Short mmCIF file of N, CA, C and O in Angstrom, two decimals:
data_model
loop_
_atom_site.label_atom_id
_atom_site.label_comp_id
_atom_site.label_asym_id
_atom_site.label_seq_id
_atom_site.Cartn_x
_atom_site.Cartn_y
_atom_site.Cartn_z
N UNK A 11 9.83 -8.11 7.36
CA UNK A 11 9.17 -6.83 7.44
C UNK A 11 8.29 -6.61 6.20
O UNK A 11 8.79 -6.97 5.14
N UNK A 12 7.14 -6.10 6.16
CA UNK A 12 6.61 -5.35 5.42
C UNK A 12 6.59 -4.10 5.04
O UNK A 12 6.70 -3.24 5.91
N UNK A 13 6.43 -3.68 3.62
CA UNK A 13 6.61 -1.88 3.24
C UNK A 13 5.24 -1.36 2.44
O UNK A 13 4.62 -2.08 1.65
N UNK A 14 5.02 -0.55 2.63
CA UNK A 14 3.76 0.37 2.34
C UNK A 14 4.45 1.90 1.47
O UNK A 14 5.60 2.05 1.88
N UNK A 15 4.31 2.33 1.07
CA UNK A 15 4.10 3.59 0.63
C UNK A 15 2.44 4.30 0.82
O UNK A 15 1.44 3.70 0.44
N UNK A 16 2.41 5.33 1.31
CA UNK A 16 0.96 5.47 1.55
C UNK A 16 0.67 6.91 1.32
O UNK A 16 1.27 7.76 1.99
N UNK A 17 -0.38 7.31 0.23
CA UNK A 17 -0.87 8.34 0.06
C UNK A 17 -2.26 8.43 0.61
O UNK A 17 -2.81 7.42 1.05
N UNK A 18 -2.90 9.67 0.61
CA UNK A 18 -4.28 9.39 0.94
C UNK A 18 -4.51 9.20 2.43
O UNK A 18 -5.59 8.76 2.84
N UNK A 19 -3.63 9.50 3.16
CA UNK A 19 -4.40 9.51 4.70
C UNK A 19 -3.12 10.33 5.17
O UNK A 19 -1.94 10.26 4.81
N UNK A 20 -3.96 11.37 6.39
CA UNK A 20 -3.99 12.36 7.19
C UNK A 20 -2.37 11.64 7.94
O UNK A 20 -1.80 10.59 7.63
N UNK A 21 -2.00 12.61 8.94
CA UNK A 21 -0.99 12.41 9.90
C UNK A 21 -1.20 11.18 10.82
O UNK A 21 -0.35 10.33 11.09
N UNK A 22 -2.23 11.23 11.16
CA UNK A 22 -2.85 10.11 12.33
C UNK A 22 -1.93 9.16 12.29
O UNK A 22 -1.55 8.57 13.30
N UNK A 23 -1.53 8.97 11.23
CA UNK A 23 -0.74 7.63 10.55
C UNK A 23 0.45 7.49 11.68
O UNK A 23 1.14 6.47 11.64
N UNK A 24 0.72 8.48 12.69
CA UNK A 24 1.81 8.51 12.74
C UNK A 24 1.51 8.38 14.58
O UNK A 24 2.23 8.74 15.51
N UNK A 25 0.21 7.74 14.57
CA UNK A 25 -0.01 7.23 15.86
C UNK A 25 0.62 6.04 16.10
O UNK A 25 0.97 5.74 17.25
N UNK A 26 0.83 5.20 15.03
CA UNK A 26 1.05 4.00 14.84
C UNK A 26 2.73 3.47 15.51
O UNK A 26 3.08 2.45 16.12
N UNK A 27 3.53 4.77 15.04
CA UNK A 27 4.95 4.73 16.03
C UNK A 27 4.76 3.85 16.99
O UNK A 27 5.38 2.81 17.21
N UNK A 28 3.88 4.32 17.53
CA UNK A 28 3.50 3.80 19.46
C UNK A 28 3.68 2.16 18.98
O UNK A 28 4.51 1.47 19.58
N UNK A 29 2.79 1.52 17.76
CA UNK A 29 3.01 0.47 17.71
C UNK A 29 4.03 0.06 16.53
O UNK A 29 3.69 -0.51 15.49
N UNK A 30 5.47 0.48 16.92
CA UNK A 30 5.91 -0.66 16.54
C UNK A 30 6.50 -0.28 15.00
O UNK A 30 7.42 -0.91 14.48
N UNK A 31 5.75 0.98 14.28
CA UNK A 31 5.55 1.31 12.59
C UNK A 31 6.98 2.19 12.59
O UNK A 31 7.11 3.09 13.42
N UNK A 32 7.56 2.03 12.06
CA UNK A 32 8.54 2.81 11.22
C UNK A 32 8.01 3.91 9.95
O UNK A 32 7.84 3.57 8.78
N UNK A 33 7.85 4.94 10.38
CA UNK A 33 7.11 5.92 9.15
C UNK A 33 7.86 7.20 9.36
O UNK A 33 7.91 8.07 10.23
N UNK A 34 8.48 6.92 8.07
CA UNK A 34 8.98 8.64 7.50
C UNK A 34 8.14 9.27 6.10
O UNK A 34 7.65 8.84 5.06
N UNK A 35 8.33 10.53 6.80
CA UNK A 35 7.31 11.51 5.85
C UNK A 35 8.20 11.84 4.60
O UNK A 35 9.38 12.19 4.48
N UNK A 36 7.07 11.59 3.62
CA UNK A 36 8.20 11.81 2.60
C UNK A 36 6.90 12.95 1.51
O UNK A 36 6.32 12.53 0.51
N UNK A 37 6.81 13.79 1.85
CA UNK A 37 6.25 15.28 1.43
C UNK A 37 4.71 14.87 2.25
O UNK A 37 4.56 14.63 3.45
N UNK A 38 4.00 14.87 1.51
CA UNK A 38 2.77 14.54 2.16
C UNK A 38 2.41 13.33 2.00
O UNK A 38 1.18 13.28 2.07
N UNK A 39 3.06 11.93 1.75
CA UNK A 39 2.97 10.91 1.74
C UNK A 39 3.98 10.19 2.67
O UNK A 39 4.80 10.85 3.30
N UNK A 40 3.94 8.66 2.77
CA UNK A 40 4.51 8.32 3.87
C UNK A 40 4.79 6.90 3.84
O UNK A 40 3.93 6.04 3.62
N UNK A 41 6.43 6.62 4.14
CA UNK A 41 7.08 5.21 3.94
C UNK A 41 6.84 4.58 4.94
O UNK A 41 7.17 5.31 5.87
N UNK A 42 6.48 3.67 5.31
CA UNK A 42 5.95 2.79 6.48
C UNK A 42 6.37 1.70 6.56
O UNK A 42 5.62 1.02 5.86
N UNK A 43 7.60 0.66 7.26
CA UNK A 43 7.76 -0.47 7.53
C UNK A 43 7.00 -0.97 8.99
O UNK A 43 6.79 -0.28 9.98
N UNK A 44 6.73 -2.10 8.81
CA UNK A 44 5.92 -3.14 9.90
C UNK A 44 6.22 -4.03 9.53
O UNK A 44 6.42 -4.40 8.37
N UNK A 45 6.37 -5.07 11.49
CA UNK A 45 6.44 -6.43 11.06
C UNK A 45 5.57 -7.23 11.09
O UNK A 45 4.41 -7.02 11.44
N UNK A 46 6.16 -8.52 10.63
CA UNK A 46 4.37 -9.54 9.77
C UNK A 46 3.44 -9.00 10.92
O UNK A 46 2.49 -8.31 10.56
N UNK A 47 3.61 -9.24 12.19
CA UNK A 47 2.79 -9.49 13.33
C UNK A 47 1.86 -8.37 13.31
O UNK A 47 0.96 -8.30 14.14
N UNK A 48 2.01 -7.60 12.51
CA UNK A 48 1.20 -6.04 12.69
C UNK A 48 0.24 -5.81 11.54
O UNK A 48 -0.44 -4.79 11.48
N UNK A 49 0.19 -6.97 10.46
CA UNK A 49 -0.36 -6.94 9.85
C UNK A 49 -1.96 -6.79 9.67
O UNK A 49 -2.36 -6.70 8.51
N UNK A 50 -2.69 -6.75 10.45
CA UNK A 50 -3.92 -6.38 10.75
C UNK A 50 -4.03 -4.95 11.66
O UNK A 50 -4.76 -4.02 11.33
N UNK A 51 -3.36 -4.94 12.60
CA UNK A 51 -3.51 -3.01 12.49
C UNK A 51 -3.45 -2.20 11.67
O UNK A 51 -4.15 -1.21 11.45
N UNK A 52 -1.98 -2.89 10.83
CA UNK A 52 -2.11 -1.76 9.64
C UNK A 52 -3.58 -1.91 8.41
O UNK A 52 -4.07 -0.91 7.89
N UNK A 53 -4.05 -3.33 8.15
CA UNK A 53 -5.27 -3.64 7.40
C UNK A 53 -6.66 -2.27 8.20
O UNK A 53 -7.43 -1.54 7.58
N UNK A 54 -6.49 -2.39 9.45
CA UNK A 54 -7.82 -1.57 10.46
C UNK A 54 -7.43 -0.44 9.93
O UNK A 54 -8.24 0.03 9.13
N UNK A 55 -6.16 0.35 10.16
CA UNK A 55 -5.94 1.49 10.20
C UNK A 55 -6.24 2.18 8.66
O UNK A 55 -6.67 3.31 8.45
N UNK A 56 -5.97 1.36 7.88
CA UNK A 56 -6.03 1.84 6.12
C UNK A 56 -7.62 1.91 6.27
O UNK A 56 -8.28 2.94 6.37
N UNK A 57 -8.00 0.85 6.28
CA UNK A 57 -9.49 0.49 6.06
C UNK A 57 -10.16 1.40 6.77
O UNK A 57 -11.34 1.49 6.42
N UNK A 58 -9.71 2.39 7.99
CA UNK A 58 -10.61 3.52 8.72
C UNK A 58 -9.90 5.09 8.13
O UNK A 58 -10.38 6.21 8.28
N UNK A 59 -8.66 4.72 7.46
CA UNK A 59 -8.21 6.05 7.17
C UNK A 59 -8.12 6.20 5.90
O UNK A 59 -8.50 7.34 5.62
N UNK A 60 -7.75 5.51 4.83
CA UNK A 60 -7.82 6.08 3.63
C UNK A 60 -9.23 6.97 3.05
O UNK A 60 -10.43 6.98 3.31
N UNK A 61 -8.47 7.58 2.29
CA UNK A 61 -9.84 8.51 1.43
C UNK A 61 -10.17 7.88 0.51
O UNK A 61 -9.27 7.39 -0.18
N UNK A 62 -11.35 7.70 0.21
CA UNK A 62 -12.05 7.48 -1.16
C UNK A 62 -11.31 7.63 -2.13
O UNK A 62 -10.68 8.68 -2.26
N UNK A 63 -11.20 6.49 -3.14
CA UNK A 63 -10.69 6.85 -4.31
C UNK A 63 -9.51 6.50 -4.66
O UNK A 63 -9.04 6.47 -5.80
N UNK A 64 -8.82 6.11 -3.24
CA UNK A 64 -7.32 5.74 -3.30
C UNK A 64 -7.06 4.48 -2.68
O UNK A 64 -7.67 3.97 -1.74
N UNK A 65 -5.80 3.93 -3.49
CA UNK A 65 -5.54 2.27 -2.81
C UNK A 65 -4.60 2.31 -1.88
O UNK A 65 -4.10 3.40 -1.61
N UNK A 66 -4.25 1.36 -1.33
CA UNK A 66 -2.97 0.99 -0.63
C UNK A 66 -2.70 -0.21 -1.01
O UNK A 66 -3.55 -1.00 -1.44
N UNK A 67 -1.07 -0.53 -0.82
CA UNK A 67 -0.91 -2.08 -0.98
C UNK A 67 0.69 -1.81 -0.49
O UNK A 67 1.37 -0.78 -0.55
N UNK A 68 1.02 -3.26 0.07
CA UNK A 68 1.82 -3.23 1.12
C UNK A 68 2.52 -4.73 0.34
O UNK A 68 1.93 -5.67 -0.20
N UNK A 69 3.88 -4.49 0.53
CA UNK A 69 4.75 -5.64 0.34
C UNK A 69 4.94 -6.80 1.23
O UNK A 69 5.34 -6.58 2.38
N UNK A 70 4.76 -7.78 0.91
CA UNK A 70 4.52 -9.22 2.16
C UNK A 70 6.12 -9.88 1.28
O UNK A 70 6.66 -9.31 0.33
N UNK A 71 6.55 -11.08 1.87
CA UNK A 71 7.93 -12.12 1.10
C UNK A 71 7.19 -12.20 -0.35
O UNK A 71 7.93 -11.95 -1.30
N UNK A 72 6.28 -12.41 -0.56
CA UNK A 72 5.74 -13.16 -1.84
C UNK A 72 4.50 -12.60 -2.12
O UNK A 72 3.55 -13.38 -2.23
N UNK A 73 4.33 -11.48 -2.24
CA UNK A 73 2.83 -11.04 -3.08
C UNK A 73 2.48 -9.82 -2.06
O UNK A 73 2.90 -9.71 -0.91
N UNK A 74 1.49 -8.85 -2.84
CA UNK A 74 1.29 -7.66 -2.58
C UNK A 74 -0.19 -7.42 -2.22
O UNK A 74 -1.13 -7.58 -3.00
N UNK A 75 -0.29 -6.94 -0.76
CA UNK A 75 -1.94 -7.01 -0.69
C UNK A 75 -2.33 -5.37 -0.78
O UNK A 75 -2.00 -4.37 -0.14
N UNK A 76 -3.34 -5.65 -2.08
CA UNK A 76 -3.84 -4.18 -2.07
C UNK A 76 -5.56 -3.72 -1.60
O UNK A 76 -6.64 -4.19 -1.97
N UNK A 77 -5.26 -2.70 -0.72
CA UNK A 77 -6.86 -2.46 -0.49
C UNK A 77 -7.13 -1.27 -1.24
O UNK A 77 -6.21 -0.51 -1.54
N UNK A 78 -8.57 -1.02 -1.64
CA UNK A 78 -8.66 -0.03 -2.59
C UNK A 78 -10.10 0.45 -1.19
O UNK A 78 -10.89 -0.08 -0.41
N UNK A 79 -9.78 1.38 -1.52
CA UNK A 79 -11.62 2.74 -0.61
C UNK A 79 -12.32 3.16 -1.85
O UNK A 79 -12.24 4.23 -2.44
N UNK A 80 -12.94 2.21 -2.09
CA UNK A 80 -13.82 2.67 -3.01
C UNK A 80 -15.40 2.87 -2.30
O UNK A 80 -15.77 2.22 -1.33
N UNK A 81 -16.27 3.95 -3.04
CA UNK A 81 -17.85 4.02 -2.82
C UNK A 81 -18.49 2.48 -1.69
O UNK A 81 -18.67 2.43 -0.48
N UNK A 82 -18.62 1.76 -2.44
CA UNK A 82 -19.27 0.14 -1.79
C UNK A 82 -17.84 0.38 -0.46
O UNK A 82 -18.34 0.01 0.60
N UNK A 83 -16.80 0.71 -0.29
CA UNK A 83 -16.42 0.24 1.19
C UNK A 83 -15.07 -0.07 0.82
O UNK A 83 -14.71 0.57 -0.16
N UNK A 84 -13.85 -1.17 1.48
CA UNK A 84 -12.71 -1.20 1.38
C UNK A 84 -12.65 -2.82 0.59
O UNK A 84 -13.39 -3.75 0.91
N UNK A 85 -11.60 -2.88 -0.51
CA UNK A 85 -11.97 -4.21 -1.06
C UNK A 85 -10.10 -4.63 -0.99
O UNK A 85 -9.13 -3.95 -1.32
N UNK A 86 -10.16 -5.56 -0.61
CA UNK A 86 -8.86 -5.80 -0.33
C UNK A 86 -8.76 -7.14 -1.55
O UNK A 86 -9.76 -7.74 -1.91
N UNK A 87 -7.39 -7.44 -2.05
CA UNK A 87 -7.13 -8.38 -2.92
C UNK A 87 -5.89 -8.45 -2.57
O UNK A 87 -5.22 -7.51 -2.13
N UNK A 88 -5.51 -9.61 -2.75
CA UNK A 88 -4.03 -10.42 -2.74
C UNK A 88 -3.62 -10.50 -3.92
O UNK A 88 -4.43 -10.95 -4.73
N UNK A 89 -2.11 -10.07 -4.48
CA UNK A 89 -2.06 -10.40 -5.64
C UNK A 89 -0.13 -11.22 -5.44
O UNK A 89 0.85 -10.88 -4.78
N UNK A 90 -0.41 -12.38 -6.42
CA UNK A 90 0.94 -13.17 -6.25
C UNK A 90 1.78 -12.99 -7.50
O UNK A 90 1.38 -12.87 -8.66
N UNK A 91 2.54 -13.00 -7.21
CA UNK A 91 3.79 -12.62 -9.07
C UNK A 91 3.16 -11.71 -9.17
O UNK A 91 2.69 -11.88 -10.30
N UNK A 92 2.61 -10.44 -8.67
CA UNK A 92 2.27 -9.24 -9.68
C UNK A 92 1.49 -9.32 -10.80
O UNK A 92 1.39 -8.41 -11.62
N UNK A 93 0.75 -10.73 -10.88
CA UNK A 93 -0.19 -10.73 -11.94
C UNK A 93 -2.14 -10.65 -11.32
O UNK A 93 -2.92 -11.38 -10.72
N UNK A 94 -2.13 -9.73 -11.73
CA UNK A 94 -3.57 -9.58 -11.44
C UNK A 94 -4.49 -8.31 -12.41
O UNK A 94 -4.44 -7.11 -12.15
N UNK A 95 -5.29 -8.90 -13.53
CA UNK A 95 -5.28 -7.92 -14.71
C UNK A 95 -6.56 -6.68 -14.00
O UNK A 95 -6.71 -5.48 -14.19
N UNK A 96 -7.38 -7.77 -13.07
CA UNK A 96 -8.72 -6.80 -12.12
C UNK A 96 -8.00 -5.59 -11.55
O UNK A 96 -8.47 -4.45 -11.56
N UNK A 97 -6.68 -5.99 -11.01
CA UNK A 97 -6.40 -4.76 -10.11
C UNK A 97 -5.43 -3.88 -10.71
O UNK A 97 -5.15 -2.75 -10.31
N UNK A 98 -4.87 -4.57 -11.88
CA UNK A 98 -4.11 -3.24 -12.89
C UNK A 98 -5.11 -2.30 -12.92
O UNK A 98 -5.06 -1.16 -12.47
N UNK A 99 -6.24 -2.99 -13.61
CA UNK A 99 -7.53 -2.02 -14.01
C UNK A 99 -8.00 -1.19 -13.24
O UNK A 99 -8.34 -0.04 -13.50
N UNK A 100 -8.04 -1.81 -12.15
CA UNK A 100 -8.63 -0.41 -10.81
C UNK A 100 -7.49 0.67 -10.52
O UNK A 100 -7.68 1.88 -10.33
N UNK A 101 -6.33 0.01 -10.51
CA UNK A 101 -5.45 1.31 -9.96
C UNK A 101 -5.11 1.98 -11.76
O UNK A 101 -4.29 2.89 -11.72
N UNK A 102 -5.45 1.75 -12.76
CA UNK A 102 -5.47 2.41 -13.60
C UNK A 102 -6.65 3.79 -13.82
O UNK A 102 -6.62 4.93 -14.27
N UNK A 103 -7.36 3.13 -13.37
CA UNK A 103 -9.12 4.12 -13.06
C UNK A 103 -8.98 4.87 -11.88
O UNK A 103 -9.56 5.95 -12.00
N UNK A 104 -8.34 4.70 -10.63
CA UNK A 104 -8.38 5.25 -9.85
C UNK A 104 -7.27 6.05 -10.08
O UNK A 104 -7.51 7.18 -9.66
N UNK A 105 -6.23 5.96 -10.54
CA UNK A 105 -4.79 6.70 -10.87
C UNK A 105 -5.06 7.31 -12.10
O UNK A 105 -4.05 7.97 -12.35
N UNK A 106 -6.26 7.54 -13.43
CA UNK A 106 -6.02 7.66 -14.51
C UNK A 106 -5.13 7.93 -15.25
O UNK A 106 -4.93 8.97 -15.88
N UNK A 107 -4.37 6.73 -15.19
CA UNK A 107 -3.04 6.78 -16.35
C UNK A 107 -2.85 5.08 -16.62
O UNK A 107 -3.36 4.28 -15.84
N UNK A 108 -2.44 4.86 -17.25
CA UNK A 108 -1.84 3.34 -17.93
C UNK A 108 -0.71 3.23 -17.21
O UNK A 108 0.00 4.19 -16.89
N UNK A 109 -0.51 1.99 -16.91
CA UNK A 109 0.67 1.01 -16.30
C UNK A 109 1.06 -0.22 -17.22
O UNK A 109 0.16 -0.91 -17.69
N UNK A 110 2.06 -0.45 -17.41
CA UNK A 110 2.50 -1.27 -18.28
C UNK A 110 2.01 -2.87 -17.81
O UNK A 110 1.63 -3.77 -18.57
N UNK A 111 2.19 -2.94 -16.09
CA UNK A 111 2.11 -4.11 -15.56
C UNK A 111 2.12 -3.63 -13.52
O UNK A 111 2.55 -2.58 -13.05
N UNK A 112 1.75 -4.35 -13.02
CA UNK A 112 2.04 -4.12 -11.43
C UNK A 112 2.91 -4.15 -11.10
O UNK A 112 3.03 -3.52 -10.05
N UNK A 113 3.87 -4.66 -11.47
CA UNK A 113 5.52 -4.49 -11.17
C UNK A 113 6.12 -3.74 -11.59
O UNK A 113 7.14 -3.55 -10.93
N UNK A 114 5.98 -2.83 -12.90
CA UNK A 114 6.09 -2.04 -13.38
C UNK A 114 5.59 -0.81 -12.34
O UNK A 114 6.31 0.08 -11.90
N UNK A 115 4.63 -0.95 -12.15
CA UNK A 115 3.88 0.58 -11.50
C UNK A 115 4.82 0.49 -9.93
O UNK A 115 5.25 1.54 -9.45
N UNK A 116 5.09 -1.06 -9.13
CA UNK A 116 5.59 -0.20 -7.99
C UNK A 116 6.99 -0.42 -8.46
O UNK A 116 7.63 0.33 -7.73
N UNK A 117 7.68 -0.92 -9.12
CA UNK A 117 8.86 -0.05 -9.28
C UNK A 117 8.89 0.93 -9.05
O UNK A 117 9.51 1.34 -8.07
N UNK A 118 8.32 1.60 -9.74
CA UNK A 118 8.39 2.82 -10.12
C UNK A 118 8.60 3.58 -8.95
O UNK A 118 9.42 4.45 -9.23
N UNK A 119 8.31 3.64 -7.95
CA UNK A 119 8.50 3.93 -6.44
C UNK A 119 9.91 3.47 -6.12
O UNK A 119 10.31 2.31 -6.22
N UNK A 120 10.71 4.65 -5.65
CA UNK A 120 11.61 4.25 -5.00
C UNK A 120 11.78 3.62 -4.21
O UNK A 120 12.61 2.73 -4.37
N UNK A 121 11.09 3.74 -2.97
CA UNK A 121 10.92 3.18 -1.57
C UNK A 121 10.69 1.55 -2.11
O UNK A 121 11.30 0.78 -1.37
N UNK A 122 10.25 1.13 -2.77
CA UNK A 122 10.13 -0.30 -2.97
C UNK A 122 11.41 -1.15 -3.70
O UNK A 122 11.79 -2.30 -3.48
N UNK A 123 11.89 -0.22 -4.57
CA UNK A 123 12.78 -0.86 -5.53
C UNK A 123 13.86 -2.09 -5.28
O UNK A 123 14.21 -2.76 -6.26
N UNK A 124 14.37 -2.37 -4.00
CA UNK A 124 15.17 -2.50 -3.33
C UNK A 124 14.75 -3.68 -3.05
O UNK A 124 15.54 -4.60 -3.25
N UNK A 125 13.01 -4.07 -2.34
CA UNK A 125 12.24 -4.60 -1.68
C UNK A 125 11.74 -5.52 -2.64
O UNK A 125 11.74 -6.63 -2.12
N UNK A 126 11.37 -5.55 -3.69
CA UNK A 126 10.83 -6.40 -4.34
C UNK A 126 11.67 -7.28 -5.28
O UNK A 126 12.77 -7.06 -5.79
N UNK A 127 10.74 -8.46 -5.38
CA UNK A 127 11.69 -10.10 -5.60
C UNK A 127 11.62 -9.82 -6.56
O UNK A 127 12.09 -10.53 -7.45
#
């Protein structure tokens, strides 16, 4: 299975039930499990629903794919071991605050803690 935490997009999210998504609301954000096989609906669905300005990134066995909605469009990156210094930097600019490291930052999330190697 895959896990998401997802800020930045509307209810719609919760069309996705129909296929298959496990999503509980957790205030105005939203825990989302899917399996591998769904992995490109959920890529369509971010990529047509997130707002500007905000990322997503979703837990795979071995590395974390994050898409960011930025101005130019949706930029998706793979990152393996949590090392990737480009995308600390963006979700530092887009989050304005400092992160120690990417593993650090989704710790920090409950919903993942559990989930990650």
């Amino acid at each position: 299975m895959y896990y998401s935490y997802v800020l930045g997009v509307d209810n719609s999210i919760k069309e996705l039930e129909q296929e298959n998504f496990i999503i509980e609301q957790d205030q105005e954000n939203y825990k989302v499990t899917f399996p591998k096989e769904k992995e490109k609906i959920w890529e369509e669905f971010i990529s047509k629903h997130l707002k500007e300005g905000y990322w997503n990134e979703y837990l795979k066995e071995s590395e974390v794919v994050f898409l960011f909605s930025l101005k130019e469009g949706i930029k998706k990156v793979v990152v393996k071991n949590y090392q990737d210094d480009e995308v600390l930097k963006l979700c530092e600019q887009l989050a304005e605050t400092q992160f120690k490291s990417i593993k650090e930052m989704l710790k920090e999330n409950e919903f993942y803690k559990d989930k990650m190697k």
